[in-house]
Amino acid sequence: MHNFEFVKPSTVADAVAVLANAEAQPFAGGQTLIPSMKARLNAPEILVSLTGIAEMNGVRRDGGALVVGATTTHAAVARDAASHFPALAALAGQIGDPAVRTRGTLGGSLANNDPSACYPAAVLGTGATIVTNAREIAADDYFQGMFTTALDEGEIITSVRFPIPEKAAYAKFLQPASRFALTGVFVAKYASGVRVAVTGASEGGVFRWAEAEAALSSGFDADSIGRLSHPSDGMIADLHGTAEYRAHLVRVMTQRAVRAAH
Amino acid sequence: MPKDDGIGASTKRREDVRFLTGNGKYTDDINLRGQAHVHFLRSDVAHGRITSIDTAAAEAMPGVLKVFTSADFASAGGLPCGWQVTDRFGQPMQEPKHPILAEGKVRHVGDPIAAVVAETHEQARDAAEAIEVDIEELEPVIDMQAALADGATKVHDDLSSNLCYDWGFVEENKEAVNAAFESAAHVVSLDLTNNRLVANPMEPRVAVGDYDPWGDMHTLYTTSQNPHVIRLLMGAFVLSIPEHKLRVVAPDVGGGFGSKIYHYAEEAFCTYAAKVLKRPVKWTSSRSEAFISDAHGRDHKTRIELALDADHNFMAIRTETYANMGAYLSTFAPSIPTWLHGTLMAGNYKTPLIYVNVKAVFTNTVPVDAYRGAGRPEATFQIERLVDKAARELGVDPIELRRKNFIKPEDFPYQTPVAVVYDTGNYHATMDKMLELADYAGFEARRAESASKGKLRGFGIAHYIEACGIAPSNLVGQLGARAGLYESASIRVNATGSISVYTGSHSHGQGHETTFAQVVADMIGVDASSIEIHHGDTSNTPMGMGTYGSRSLAVGGSAIVKATNKVIDKAKKIAAHLLEAAPEDIELKDGKFSVVGTDKSVDWSGVTLAAYVPHNYPLEELEPGLEETAFYDPSNFTYPSGAYGCEIELDPETGKIDILRFIAADDFGNIVNPMIVEGQVHGGLAQGIGQALLENCVYDDQGQLLSGSFMDYAMPRADDLRGFTVDHSCVTPCTHNPLGVKGCGEAGAIGSPPAVVNAAIDALHRAGHTHVTHIDMPLTPARVWAAINS
Ligand SMILES: Cc1cc2nc3c(=O)[nH]c(=O)nc-3n(C[C@H](O)[C@H](O)[C@H](O)COP(=O)(O)OP(=O)(O)OC[C@H]3O[C@@H](n4cnc5c(N)ncnc54)[C@H](O)[C@@H]3O)c2cc1C
């Protein structure tokens, strides 16, 4: 690891001011950033810790929405979202291991946008709104491919507003080594229709499965998508599974999420 | 009933107090005054010619003491290979030089090219980035069969090909084996891969070299399973340091599984650099570095065939195996696919004719050597998969086919057609025990229950034999070992009766400090707390060969028994003097010497005190003191065996396998500490199940390691392993060592992979997927799903 400066501002404005420096980088739980710094793949000169900013932390009910601060850890979401939005809490509780959940944050996960990460499925699957220091970004506009997002240089996520669905579930099939999602599907049912978001499977990162959404919107039943199959074009192929296998899992995991939704 | 802390007691592991409280003293905990740090610049290409190395910029970086390249090691030898295999034409294997730092060529990703020593590790690492290396890339040699094709690029330019050896065993039987296949009623064959593994002990390797110029003394602290072996190999063959000027210390070591047997370049480097720089030099491997520098395990490709007569008696086995050696010969690499594999191909069965052919191949990959089980898992996997396949093809019960061909209890000692003689065993008993513990009778009901949930249940069986207690020195010498395989012990009884035991075995998780003390406590009848076990330091232990091959209790423990008996003999003479009786009339019981048939006695400490304060002592006949050393060289291997049952549930939608029950019924001979034995079996099972379901070390065709971190190399975790039923009540004591013990360290890793795979095939067949006759390990969900849908 190269040497760096560490600052811990207590307001969003102060954080944004330091981040105007091109060599500065936001730092939340460090679960992604520290390993990449240790491997010398990343060498920011200034780390701007966001965890001292009170307004960015915590889970709060806002009418029909759940607002989760960007620095809220996975463990805190698993605990504090449980009574409001159990599917989100359950997803957070399945990320990594206890150490990772105690440090890792919602904002860090979304800023990183790993194609196998879990949170992107919940955010896209609920049509959540990503709130930054500068603007609000709809989930459908936010995810722009593997490790790529709509965030501008120096822009930070402050919170995410999740519309609470009538029913929802996340079904995650584990990659055997990393235990990220080999394929994970978040299904959410609203009065206006059903959303289905898939992570882990596609080279383009998290995506919505329109065909399944249409079928489930007309009948929220696992059997209604039993005949669907997702094409394997553009699916990830690696040591842990072929493109065909992942395409197959998209349907299987969607069905499992529908069955588990409550 | 065993008495507290004696043989047979489940004494808690005394070493765990320091391990579990974070007070173990590992090599990385050793920090010497003035210590400098080394960082190795390693090749990121699999094969290439080094056209230039410019270290000038690196030398000028802050904190840098020196940048080393192969030029600095011109007078040093290469890392030696400890076993020479003779091929089937009577020729010695091809043995390339294994330099400390790459000479002219790099041969695998991770091959060290240069080494920077600096004040801090970060400085060394910074400077390593400033070394300019030009490498002309060569075609990487990755696939074993392609490596042997005419005109294949050579890993070593000075060898005639990429073939290390072409070994046949038993070569004289080859024609008879072929003839048996001609006349067989049934022939069953199987092509399989034994997947390459990375040992991944919890503690990565570490080396600290130290040099005292005033005494010209070298010290190496290292994460080794066998410090004396390192002293011998490094001192005599690499750095030309005589033993009396070289001390090797392997303190607490956090797991080895074979990967810490070998002499590695980093050890020689730190020892040498400490002398050049007159400062201690330390290297601590990162986990990423471990993946590309620790010797890997397994990596065999095999075709095995079984000939059976009309009554389903096994007539002959024939195999052809390609064994990956990697880029260089690691210390014991050539012996693994040959003598530790071919001699086990009889398994538990009376197969009269066996021919094993092994082609060992150099490739541009990390060297491959022993890993928990070493050769024996590869043999067991082939036999037990093939027997299962045979039963399926013949339409007979796999248990009955095994029983029919088992060597029977009355057949022991049993001369196999592959050189070794099994002394004892009772395979029917372990099979019965396993089936009873598995509630095999209730399987069908459990299967129906799974089926109602859409899951496929299967039951897989494997019966294994292994050769442990390695090994008779004269025998292994004939087979090409360049070392003896005895073990040593010194028992130093102190004046007040406490006992310091110095063993040549090394404990890196096995619990020797507890078990060895139990043995001595039991023999003398003193409290185990008055006994201390010392190991791992060449300056105070007699020359020993270390720990691997499930040898510590069978060989190291036997040396302790021998030395303790010498101590007791002498102590009896002292007691006889004190009690004015004849030594033959003295009996030692519960730490007390008495004259048989009288009430005259003296206790242990009375005798030990007399030995060191010899006022009333037969000085004309007996030396003062009470300290004895013994070396024990076994007369045969030991042959643990056992029956393993694995019950799984398979999700046909995703291909995921869950192990619901795993039953191990082992015959380890006599048991000193049942709790530790159970723990050893648990660990072995975890690794064997890891191999069967999860672990896979994979290179791409450019020789890049695709599974170079835990993000892609799947280690078994607690929730993959729901608990095991372990039994060792079937006991046929070893006939040729004093404790009657066989060894238990590797069994779990040997017997479990075929049981798991057999269970998966069983589940698929019972559900009608009969087109699936084999799936290569690891049986990942993706592979199982692909097999079902093929
Ligand atoms: C062993 C292990 C297992 C894991 N398993 C899973 C898993 O199963 N599923 C899963 O989804 N994830 C998994 N993760 C990833 C984990 O969820 C991380 O916590 C997450 O990817 C990053 O969050 P962080 O708070 O640690 O971010 P950091 O590492 O601190 O930062 C990550 C990136 O986000 C940027 N950043 C951080 N916060 C903000 C913000 N508020 N605004 C803008 N940019 C920001 C940083 O600059 C950096 O580029 C695992 C990680 C590990 C180490």
PDB file of N, CA and C in Angstrom, chain B residues 139-206:
ATOM      1  N   GLU B 139       6.348 -19.546 -26.036  1.00  0.00           N
ATOM      2  CA  GLU B 139       5.056 -20.229 -25.975  1.00  0.00           C
ATOM      3  C   GLU B 139       4.946 -21.000 -24.661  1.00  0.00           C
ATOM      4  N   PRO B 140       3.893 -20.771 -23.899  1.00  0.00           N
ATOM      5  CA  PRO B 140       3.782 -21.494 -22.638  1.00  0.00           C
ATOM      6  C   PRO B 140       3.388 -22.955 -22.852  1.00  0.00           C
ATOM      7  N   VAL B 141       3.943 -23.816 -22.020  1.00  0.00           N
ATOM      8  CA  VAL B 141       3.638 -25.246 -22.076  1.00  0.00           C
ATOM      9  C   VAL B 141       2.708 -25.524 -20.895  1.00  0.00           C
ATOM     10  N   ILE B 142       1.442 -25.762 -21.162  1.00  0.00           N
ATOM     11  CA  ILE B 142       0.480 -25.889 -20.067  1.00  0.00           C
ATOM     12  C   ILE B 142      -0.167 -27.272 -20.063  1.00  0.00           C
ATOM     13  N   ASP B 143      -0.670 -27.699 -21.183  1.00  0.00           N
ATOM     14  CA  ASP B 143      -1.370 -28.979 -21.255  1.00  0.00           C
ATOM     15  C   ASP B 143      -0.342 -30.126 -21.278  1.00  0.00           C
ATOM     16  N   MET B 144      -0.559 -31.140 -20.448  1.00  0.00           N
ATOM     17  CA  MET B 144       0.456 -32.194 -20.311  1.00  0.00           C
ATOM     18  C   MET B 144       0.639 -33.007 -21.582  1.00  0.00           C
ATOM     19  N   GLN B 145      -0.464 -33.386 -22.204  1.00  0.00           N
ATOM     20  CA  GLN B 145      -0.320 -34.183 -23.428  1.00  0.00           C
ATOM     21  C   GLN B 145       0.360 -33.376 -24.528  1.00  0.00           C
ATOM     22  N   ALA B 146      -0.033 -32.115 -24.651  1.00  0.00           N
ATOM     23  CA  ALA B 146       0.589 -31.266 -25.671  1.00  0.00           C
ATOM     24  C   ALA B 146       2.079 -31.087 -25.377  1.00  0.00           C
ATOM     25  N   ALA B 147       2.428 -31.069 -24.105  1.00  0.00           N
ATOM     26  CA  ALA B 147       3.831 -30.879 -23.726  1.00  0.00           C
ATOM     27  C   ALA B 147       4.708 -32.024 -24.230  1.00  0.00           C
ATOM     28  N   LEU B 148       4.083 -33.196 -24.404  1.00  0.00           N
ATOM     29  CA  LEU B 148       4.866 -34.365 -24.822  1.00  0.00           C
ATOM     30  C   LEU B 148       4.834 -34.581 -26.337  1.00  0.00           C
ATOM     31  N   ALA B 149       4.088 -33.741 -27.045  1.00  0.00           N
ATOM     32  CA  ALA B 149       4.011 -33.904 -28.506  1.00  0.00           C
ATOM     33  C   ALA B 149       5.363 -33.576 -29.138  1.00  0.00           C
ATOM     34  N   ASP B 150       5.620 -34.191 -30.283  1.00  0.00           N
ATOM     35  CA  ASP B 150       6.863 -33.894 -30.997  1.00  0.00           C
ATOM     36  C   ASP B 150       6.923 -32.405 -31.301  1.00  0.00           C
ATOM     37  N   GLY B 151       8.077 -31.844 -31.106  1.00  0.00           N
ATOM     38  CA  GLY B 151       8.264 -30.442 -31.465  1.00  0.00           C
ATOM     39  C   GLY B 151       7.682 -29.465 -30.464  1.00  0.00           C
ATOM     40  N   ALA B 152       7.196 -29.979 -29.315  1.00  0.00           N
ATOM     41  CA  ALA B 152       6.633 -29.051 -28.314  1.00  0.00           C
ATOM     42  C   ALA B 152       7.744 -28.148 -27.789  1.00  0.00           C
ATOM     43  N   THR B 153       7.374 -26.927 -27.481  1.00  0.00           N
ATOM     44  CA  THR B 153       8.316 -26.006 -26.843  1.00  0.00           C
ATOM     45  C   THR B 153       8.805 -26.652 -25.552  1.00  0.00           C
ATOM     46  N   LYS B 154      10.105 -26.465 -25.255  1.00  0.00           N
ATOM     47  CA  LYS B 154      10.629 -27.103 -24.051  1.00  0.00           C
ATOM     48  C   LYS B 154      10.669 -26.122 -22.881  1.00  0.00           C
ATOM     49  N   VAL B 155      10.269 -26.609 -21.719  1.00  0.00           N
ATOM     50  CA  VAL B 155      10.358 -25.786 -20.508  1.00  0.00           C
ATOM     51  C   VAL B 155      11.832 -25.588 -20.148  1.00  0.00           C
ATOM     52  N   HIS B 156      12.600 -26.654 -20.308  1.00  0.00           N
ATOM     53  CA  HIS B 156      14.039 -26.591 -20.014  1.00  0.00           C
ATOM     54  C   HIS B 156      14.810 -26.896 -21.292  1.00  0.00           C
ATOM     55  N   ASP B 157      15.523 -25.894 -21.789  1.00  0.00           N
ATOM     56  CA  ASP B 157      16.213 -26.046 -23.071  1.00  0.00           C
ATOM     57  C   ASP B 157      17.245 -27.168 -23.025  1.00  0.00           C
ATOM     58  N   ASP B 158      17.842 -27.399 -21.863  1.00  0.00           N
ATOM     59  CA  ASP B 158      18.930 -28.379 -21.782  1.00  0.00           C
ATOM     60  C   ASP B 158      18.429 -29.807 -21.560  1.00  0.00           C
ATOM     61  N   LEU B 159      17.132 -30.008 -21.445  1.00  0.00           N
ATOM     62  CA  LEU B 159      16.615 -31.379 -21.355  1.00  0.00           C
ATOM     63  C   LEU B 159      16.178 -31.823 -22.754  1.00  0.00           C
ATOM     64  N   SER B 160      16.035 -33.135 -22.925  1.00  0.00           N
ATOM     65  CA  SER B 160      15.720 -33.611 -24.271  1.00  0.00           C
ATOM     66  C   SER B 160      14.249 -33.401 -24.618  1.00  0.00           C
ATOM     67  N   SER B 161      13.401 -33.254 -23.612  1.00  0.00           N
ATOM     68  CA  SER B 161      11.966 -33.055 -23.866  1.00  0.00           C
ATOM     69  C   SER B 161      11.341 -32.573 -22.564  1.00  0.00           C
ATOM     70  N   ASN B 162      10.005 -32.490 -22.547  1.00  0.00           N
ATOM     71  CA  ASN B 162       9.306 -32.106 -21.320  1.00  0.00           C
ATOM     72  C   ASN B 162       8.953 -33.314 -20.461  1.00  0.00           C
ATOM     73  N   LEU B 163       9.438 -34.481 -20.838  1.00  0.00           N
ATOM     74  CA  LEU B 163       9.145 -35.697 -20.080  1.00  0.00           C
ATOM     75  C   LEU B 163      10.172 -35.846 -18.960  1.00  0.00           C
ATOM     76  N   CYS B 164       9.694 -35.875 -17.727  1.00  0.00           N
ATOM     77  CA  CYS B 164      10.614 -36.095 -16.599  1.00  0.00           C
ATOM     78  C   CYS B 164      10.964 -37.575 -16.521  1.00  0.00           C
ATOM     79  N   TYR B 165       9.942 -38.405 -16.581  1.00  0.00           N
ATOM     80  CA  TYR B 165      10.173 -39.852 -16.650  1.00  0.00           C
ATOM     81  C   TYR B 165       8.924 -40.546 -17.165  1.00  0.00           C
ATOM     82  N   ASP B 166       9.116 -41.736 -17.666  1.00  0.00           N
ATOM     83  CA  ASP B 166       8.021 -42.608 -18.089  1.00  0.00           C
ATOM     84  C   ASP B 166       8.212 -43.872 -17.267  1.00  0.00           C
ATOM     85  N   TRP B 167       7.374 -44.034 -16.262  1.00  0.00           N
ATOM     86  CA  TRP B 167       7.600 -45.036 -15.226  1.00  0.00           C
ATOM     87  C   TRP B 167       6.601 -46.179 -15.378  1.00  0.00           C
ATOM     88  N   GLY B 168       7.051 -47.391 -15.240  1.00  0.00           N
ATOM     89  CA  GLY B 168       6.151 -48.531 -15.323  1.00  0.00           C
ATOM     90  C   GLY B 168       6.294 -49.394 -14.090  1.00  0.00           C
ATOM     91  N   PHE B 169       5.148 -49.846 -13.565  1.00  0.00           N
ATOM     92  CA  PHE B 169       5.216 -50.585 -12.310  1.00  0.00           C
ATOM     93  C   PHE B 169       4.028 -51.538 -12.238  1.00  0.00           C
ATOM     94  N   VAL B 170       4.136 -52.802 -12.157  1.00  0.00           N
ATOM     95  CA  VAL B 170       5.416 -53.493 -12.131  1.00  0.00           C
ATOM     96  C   VAL B 170       5.751 -53.819 -13.584  1.00  0.00           C
ATOM     97  N   GLU B 171       6.855 -53.305 -14.073  1.00  0.00           N
ATOM     98  CA  GLU B 171       7.159 -53.409 -15.491  1.00  0.00           C
ATOM     99  C   GLU B 171       7.146 -54.873 -15.963  1.00  0.00           C
ATOM    100  N   GLU B 172       7.633 -55.771 -15.115  1.00  0.00           N
ATOM    101  CA  GLU B 172       7.695 -57.192 -15.487  1.00  0.00           C
ATOM    102  C   GLU B 172       6.296 -57.794 -15.661  1.00  0.00           C
ATOM    103  N   ASN B 173       5.301 -57.143 -15.079  1.00  0.00           N
ATOM    104  CA  ASN B 173       3.933 -57.694 -15.143  1.00  0.00           C
ATOM    105  C   ASN B 173       3.153 -57.210 -16.353  1.00  0.00           C
ATOM    106  N   LYS B 174       3.752 -56.329 -17.113  1.00  0.00           N
ATOM    107  CA  LYS B 174       2.993 -55.646 -18.153  1.00  0.00           C
ATOM    108  C   LYS B 174       2.315 -56.628 -19.120  1.00  0.00           C
ATOM    109  N   GLU B 175       3.081 -57.596 -19.580  1.00  0.00           N
ATOM    110  CA  GLU B 175       2.515 -58.540 -20.555  1.00  0.00           C
ATOM    111  C   GLU B 175       1.399 -59.371 -19.928  1.00  0.00           C
ATOM    112  N   ALA B 176       1.650 -59.817 -18.703  1.00  0.00           N
ATOM    113  CA  ALA B 176       0.638 -60.638 -18.029  1.00  0.00           C
ATOM    114  C   ALA B 176      -0.642 -59.838 -17.807  1.00  0.00           C
ATOM    115  N   VAL B 177      -0.489 -58.567 -17.488  1.00  0.00           N
ATOM    116  CA  VAL B 177      -1.661 -57.707 -17.291  1.00  0.00           C
ATOM    117  C   VAL B 177      -2.428 -57.583 -18.605  1.00  0.00           C
ATOM    118  N   ASN B 178      -1.698 -57.318 -19.679  1.00  0.00           N
ATOM    119  CA  ASN B 178      -2.366 -57.201 -20.985  1.00  0.00           C
ATOM    120  C   ASN B 178      -3.084 -58.496 -21.352  1.00  0.00           C
ATOM    121  N   ALA B 179      -2.464 -59.614 -21.046  1.00  0.00           N
ATOM    122  CA  ALA B 179      -3.072 -60.911 -21.359  1.00  0.00           C
ATOM    123  C   ALA B 179      -4.361 -61.099 -20.557  1.00  0.00           C
ATOM    124  N   ALA B 180      -4.343 -60.659 -19.295  1.00  0.00           N
ATOM    125  CA  ALA B 180      -5.545 -60.781 -18.460  1.00  0.00           C
ATOM    126  C   ALA B 180      -6.691 -59.988 -19.078  1.00  0.00           C
ATOM    127  N   PHE B 181      -6.375 -58.827 -19.610  1.00  0.00           N
ATOM    128  CA  PHE B 181      -7.421 -58.020 -20.251  1.00  0.00           C
ATOM    129  C   PHE B 181      -7.971 -58.718 -21.492  1.00  0.00           C
ATOM    130  N   GLU B 182      -7.086 -59.422 -22.210  1.00  0.00           N
ATOM    131  CA  GLU B 182      -7.534 -60.164 -23.402  1.00  0.00           C
ATOM    132  C   GLU B 182      -8.558 -61.234 -23.026  1.00  0.00           C
ATOM    133  N   SER B 183      -8.320 -61.878 -21.879  1.00  0.00           N
ATOM    134  CA  SER B 183      -9.169 -63.014 -21.533  1.00  0.00           C
ATOM    135  C   SER B 183     -10.313 -62.640 -20.592  1.00  0.00           C
ATOM    136  N   ALA B 184     -10.433 -61.350 -20.259  1.00  0.00           N
ATOM    137  CA  ALA B 184     -11.432 -60.950 -19.264  1.00  0.00           C
ATOM    138  C   ALA B 184     -12.852 -61.095 -19.790  1.00  0.00           C
ATOM    139  N   ALA B 185     -13.773 -61.402 -18.853  1.00  0.00           N
ATOM    140  CA  ALA B 185     -15.190 -61.437 -19.219  1.00  0.00           C
ATOM    141  C   ALA B 185     -15.751 -60.025 -19.316  1.00  0.00           C
ATOM    142  N   HIS B 186     -15.236 -59.132 -18.465  1.00  0.00           N
ATOM    143  CA  HIS B 186     -15.700 -57.736 -18.463  1.00  0.00           C
ATOM    144  C   HIS B 186     -14.492 -56.818 -18.338  1.00  0.00           C
ATOM    145  N   VAL B 187     -14.545 -55.711 -19.043  1.00  0.00           N
ATOM    146  CA  VAL B 187     -13.532 -54.665 -18.870  1.00  0.00           C
ATOM    147  C   VAL B 187     -14.269 -53.356 -18.634  1.00  0.00           C
ATOM    148  N   VAL B 188     -13.866 -52.670 -17.603  1.00  0.00           N
ATOM    149  CA  VAL B 188     -14.487 -51.379 -17.271  1.00  0.00           C
ATOM    150  C   VAL B 188     -13.377 -50.333 -17.293  1.00  0.00           C
ATOM    151  N   SER B 189     -13.652 -49.205 -17.910  1.00  0.00           N
ATOM    152  CA  SER B 189     -12.596 -48.190 -17.947  1.00  0.00           C
ATOM    153  C   SER B 189     -13.156 -46.821 -17.597  1.00  0.00           C
ATOM    154  N   LEU B 190     -12.248 -45.961 -17.181  1.00  0.00           N
ATOM    155  CA  LEU B 190     -12.653 -44.631 -16.729  1.00  0.00           C
ATOM    156  C   LEU B 190     -11.520 -43.657 -16.997  1.00  0.00           C
ATOM    157  N   ASP B 191     -11.872 -42.519 -17.587  1.00  0.00           N
ATOM    158  CA  ASP B 191     -10.917 -41.423 -17.748  1.00  0.00           C
ATOM    159  C   ASP B 191     -11.236 -40.384 -16.702  1.00  0.00           C
ATOM    160  N   LEU B 192     -10.232 -39.960 -15.982  1.00  0.00           N
ATOM    161  CA  LEU B 192     -10.526 -38.992 -14.928  1.00  0.00           C
ATOM    162  C   LEU B 192      -9.359 -38.048 -14.704  1.00  0.00           C
ATOM    163  N   THR B 193      -9.700 -36.956 -14.056  1.00  0.00           N
ATOM    164  CA  THR B 193      -8.709 -35.950 -13.683  1.00  0.00           C
ATOM    165  C   THR B 193      -8.693 -35.852 -12.176  1.00  0.00           C
ATOM    166  N   ASN B 194      -7.512 -35.830 -11.612  1.00  0.00           N
ATOM    167  CA  ASN B 194      -7.414 -35.513 -10.194  1.00  0.00           C
ATOM    168  C   ASN B 194      -6.983 -34.059 -10.123  1.00  0.00           C
ATOM    169  N   ASN B 195      -7.919 -33.205  -9.706  1.00  0.00           N
ATOM    170  CA  ASN B 195      -7.728 -31.764  -9.847  1.00  0.00           C
ATOM    171  C   ASN B 195      -6.563 -31.204  -9.047  1.00  0.00           C
ATOM    172  N   ARG B 196      -5.926 -30.209  -9.648  1.00  0.00           N
ATOM    173  CA  ARG B 196      -4.802 -29.526  -9.010  1.00  0.00           C
ATOM    174  C   ARG B 196      -5.317 -28.688  -7.841  1.00  0.00           C
ATOM    175  N   LEU B 197      -4.577 -28.736  -6.734  1.00  0.00           N
ATOM    176  CA  LEU B 197      -5.009 -28.046  -5.513  1.00  0.00           C
ATOM    177  C   LEU B 197      -3.908 -27.144  -4.987  1.00  0.00           C
ATOM    178  N   VAL B 198      -4.318 -26.155  -4.232  1.00  0.00           N
ATOM    179  CA  VAL B 198      -3.379 -25.301  -3.511  1.00  0.00           C
ATOM    180  C   VAL B 198      -3.614 -25.569  -2.027  1.00  0.00           C
ATOM    181  N   ALA B 199      -2.536 -25.842  -1.297  1.00  0.00           N
ATOM    182  CA  ALA B 199      -2.709 -26.292   0.085  1.00  0.00           C
ATOM    183  C   ALA B 199      -3.358 -25.230   0.963  1.00  0.00           C
ATOM    184  N   ASN B 200      -2.925 -23.972   0.818  1.00  0.00           N
ATOM    185  CA  ASN B 200      -3.510 -22.885   1.596  1.00  0.00           C
ATOM    186  C   ASN B 200      -3.558 -23.122   3.103  1.00  0.00           C
ATOM    187  N   PRO B 201      -2.422 -23.421   3.721  1.00  0.00           N
ATOM    188  CA  PRO B 201      -2.443 -23.437   5.185  1.00  0.00           C
ATOM    189  C   PRO B 201      -2.794 -22.043   5.694  1.00  0.00           C
ATOM    190  N   MET B 202      -3.341 -21.986   6.896  1.00  0.00           N
ATOM    191  CA  MET B 202      -3.777 -20.684   7.405  1.00  0.00           C
ATOM    192  C   MET B 202      -2.599 -19.709   7.484  1.00  0.00           C
ATOM    193  N   GLU B 203      -1.443 -20.213   7.883  1.00  0.00           N
ATOM    194  CA  GLU B 203      -0.251 -19.358   7.966  1.00  0.00           C
ATOM    195  C   GLU B 203       0.531 -19.439   6.655  1.00  0.00           C
ATOM    196  N   PRO B 204       0.696 -18.318   5.955  1.00  0.00           N
ATOM    197  CA  PRO B 204       1.541 -18.371   4.750  1.00  0.00           C
ATOM    198  C   PRO B 204       3.010 -18.603   5.135  1.00  0.00           C
ATOM    199  N   ARG B 205       3.830 -18.915   4.162  1.00  0.00           N
ATOM    200  CA  ARG B 205       5.243 -19.193   4.469  1.00  0.00           C
ATOM    201  C   ARG B 205       5.973 -17.912   4.878  1.00  0.00           C
ATOM    202  N   VAL B 206       6.957 -18.121   5.757  1.00  0.00           N
ATOM    203  CA  VAL B 206       7.789 -17.010   6.245  1.00  0.00           C
ATOM    204  C   VAL B 206       9.199 -17.545   6.407  1.00  0.00           C
TER     205      VAL B 206
END
